[in-house]
Structure formats: C-alpha cells, structure tokens
mmCIF file of C-alpha atoms in Angstrom:
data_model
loop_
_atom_site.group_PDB
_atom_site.id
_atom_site.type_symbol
_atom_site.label_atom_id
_atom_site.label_comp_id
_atom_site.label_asym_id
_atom_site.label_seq_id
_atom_site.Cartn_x
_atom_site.Cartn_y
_atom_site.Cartn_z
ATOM 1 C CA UNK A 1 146.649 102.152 194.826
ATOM 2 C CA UNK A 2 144.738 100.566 192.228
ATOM 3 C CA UNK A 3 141.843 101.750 191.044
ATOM 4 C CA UNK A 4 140.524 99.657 188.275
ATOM 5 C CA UNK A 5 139.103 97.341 191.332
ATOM 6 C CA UNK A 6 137.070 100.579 193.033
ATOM 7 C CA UNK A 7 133.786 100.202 191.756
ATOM 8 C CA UNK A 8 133.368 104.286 192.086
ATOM 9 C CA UNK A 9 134.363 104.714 188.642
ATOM 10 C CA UNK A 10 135.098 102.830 185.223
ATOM 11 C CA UNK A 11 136.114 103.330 182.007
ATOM 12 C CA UNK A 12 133.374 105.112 180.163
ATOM 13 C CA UNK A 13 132.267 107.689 183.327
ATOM 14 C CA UNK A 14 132.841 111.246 183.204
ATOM 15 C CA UNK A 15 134.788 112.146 185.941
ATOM 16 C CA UNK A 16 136.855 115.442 187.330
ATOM 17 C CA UNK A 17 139.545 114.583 189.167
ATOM 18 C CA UNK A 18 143.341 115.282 189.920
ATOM 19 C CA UNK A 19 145.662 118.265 191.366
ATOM 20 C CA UNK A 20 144.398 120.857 188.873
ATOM 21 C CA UNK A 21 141.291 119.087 188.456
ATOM 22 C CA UNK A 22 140.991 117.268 184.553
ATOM 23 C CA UNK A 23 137.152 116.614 183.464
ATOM 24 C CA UNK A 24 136.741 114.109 181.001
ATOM 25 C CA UNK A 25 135.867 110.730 180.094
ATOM 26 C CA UNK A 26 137.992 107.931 181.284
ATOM 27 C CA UNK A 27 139.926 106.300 178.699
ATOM 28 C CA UNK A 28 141.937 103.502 180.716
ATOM 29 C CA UNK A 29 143.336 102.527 184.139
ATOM 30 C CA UNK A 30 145.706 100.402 184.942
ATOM 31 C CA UNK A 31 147.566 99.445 188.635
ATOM 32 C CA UNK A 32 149.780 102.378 188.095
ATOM 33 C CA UNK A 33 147.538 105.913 185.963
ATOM 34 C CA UNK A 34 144.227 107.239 184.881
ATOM 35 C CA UNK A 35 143.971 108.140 181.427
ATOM 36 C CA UNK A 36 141.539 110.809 180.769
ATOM 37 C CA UNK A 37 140.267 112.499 177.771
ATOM 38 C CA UNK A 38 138.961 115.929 178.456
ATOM 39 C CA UNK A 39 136.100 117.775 175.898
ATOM 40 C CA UNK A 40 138.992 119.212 173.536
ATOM 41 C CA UNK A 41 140.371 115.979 172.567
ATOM 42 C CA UNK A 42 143.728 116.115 175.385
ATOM 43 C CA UNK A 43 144.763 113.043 176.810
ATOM 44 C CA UNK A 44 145.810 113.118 180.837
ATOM 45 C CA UNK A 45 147.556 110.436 182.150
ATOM 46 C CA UNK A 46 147.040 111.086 185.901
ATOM 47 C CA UNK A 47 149.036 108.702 188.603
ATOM 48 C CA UNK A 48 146.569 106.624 190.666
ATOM 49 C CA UNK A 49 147.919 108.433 193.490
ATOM 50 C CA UNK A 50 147.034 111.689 192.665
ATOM 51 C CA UNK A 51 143.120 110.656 191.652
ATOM 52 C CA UNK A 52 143.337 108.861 195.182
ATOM 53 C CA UNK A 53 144.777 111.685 197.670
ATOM 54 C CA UNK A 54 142.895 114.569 195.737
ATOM 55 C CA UNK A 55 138.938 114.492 195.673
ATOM 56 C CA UNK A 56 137.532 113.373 192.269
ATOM 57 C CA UNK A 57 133.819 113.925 191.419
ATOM 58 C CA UNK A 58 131.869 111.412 188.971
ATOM 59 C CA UNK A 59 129.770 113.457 186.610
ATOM 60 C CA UNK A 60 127.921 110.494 184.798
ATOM 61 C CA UNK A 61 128.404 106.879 184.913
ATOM 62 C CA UNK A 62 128.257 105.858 181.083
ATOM 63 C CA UNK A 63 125.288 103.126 181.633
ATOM 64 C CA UNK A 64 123.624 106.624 182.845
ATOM 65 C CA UNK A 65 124.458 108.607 179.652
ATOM 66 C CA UNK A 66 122.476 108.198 176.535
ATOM 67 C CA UNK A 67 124.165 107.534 173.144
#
C-alpha cells in the first residue's frame, strides 16, 4: 500500500487514524509507515497497512488551516 500517492491526505493534514486511533499532524510517509505527531509532542509511526484497513478521518487539510 502506498499512500504518499493517495491524494486523501499529505503531509501537513491533521488526521486520526490507526487501530487505537492516533490524531495528529502528519509528519512523513513513505511506501512502507505514517509518521504522526499527536498534540503532546509523541511521534507514531503507523504501518501503511494499518492507516489503510482501519478507517482514518482527515480533520484539516493544512492549505485549510491558518498559520
């Protein structure tokens, strides 16, 4: 699975997603994990897989945020 090609979500977006769901902003993807920062600092490195076969909800894409 390789998410940095689906156009749902980016690096930047605010996203929950996962098994026990992580929200946070989106850090990196690769071919393989997810990196996600949640809003105490944590880093989750979630495999593709997971985000794929599990629901994930996009809170904000970041060109919708304000800085």
């Amino acid at each position: 699975v390789y998410l940095a090609r689906d156009r749902d979500f980016s690096v930047g977006d605010i996203v929950k997603a996962g098994e026990e769901p992580v929200e946070g902003e989106i850090l990196s993807m690769d071919m393989r994990r997810t990196r996600i920062k949640d809003a105490d600092g944590y880093i989750h490195s979630l495999p593709n897989s997971v985000v794929e076969r599990k629901a994930y909800v996009l809170i904000t894409k970041k060109r919708d945020r304000k800085a």
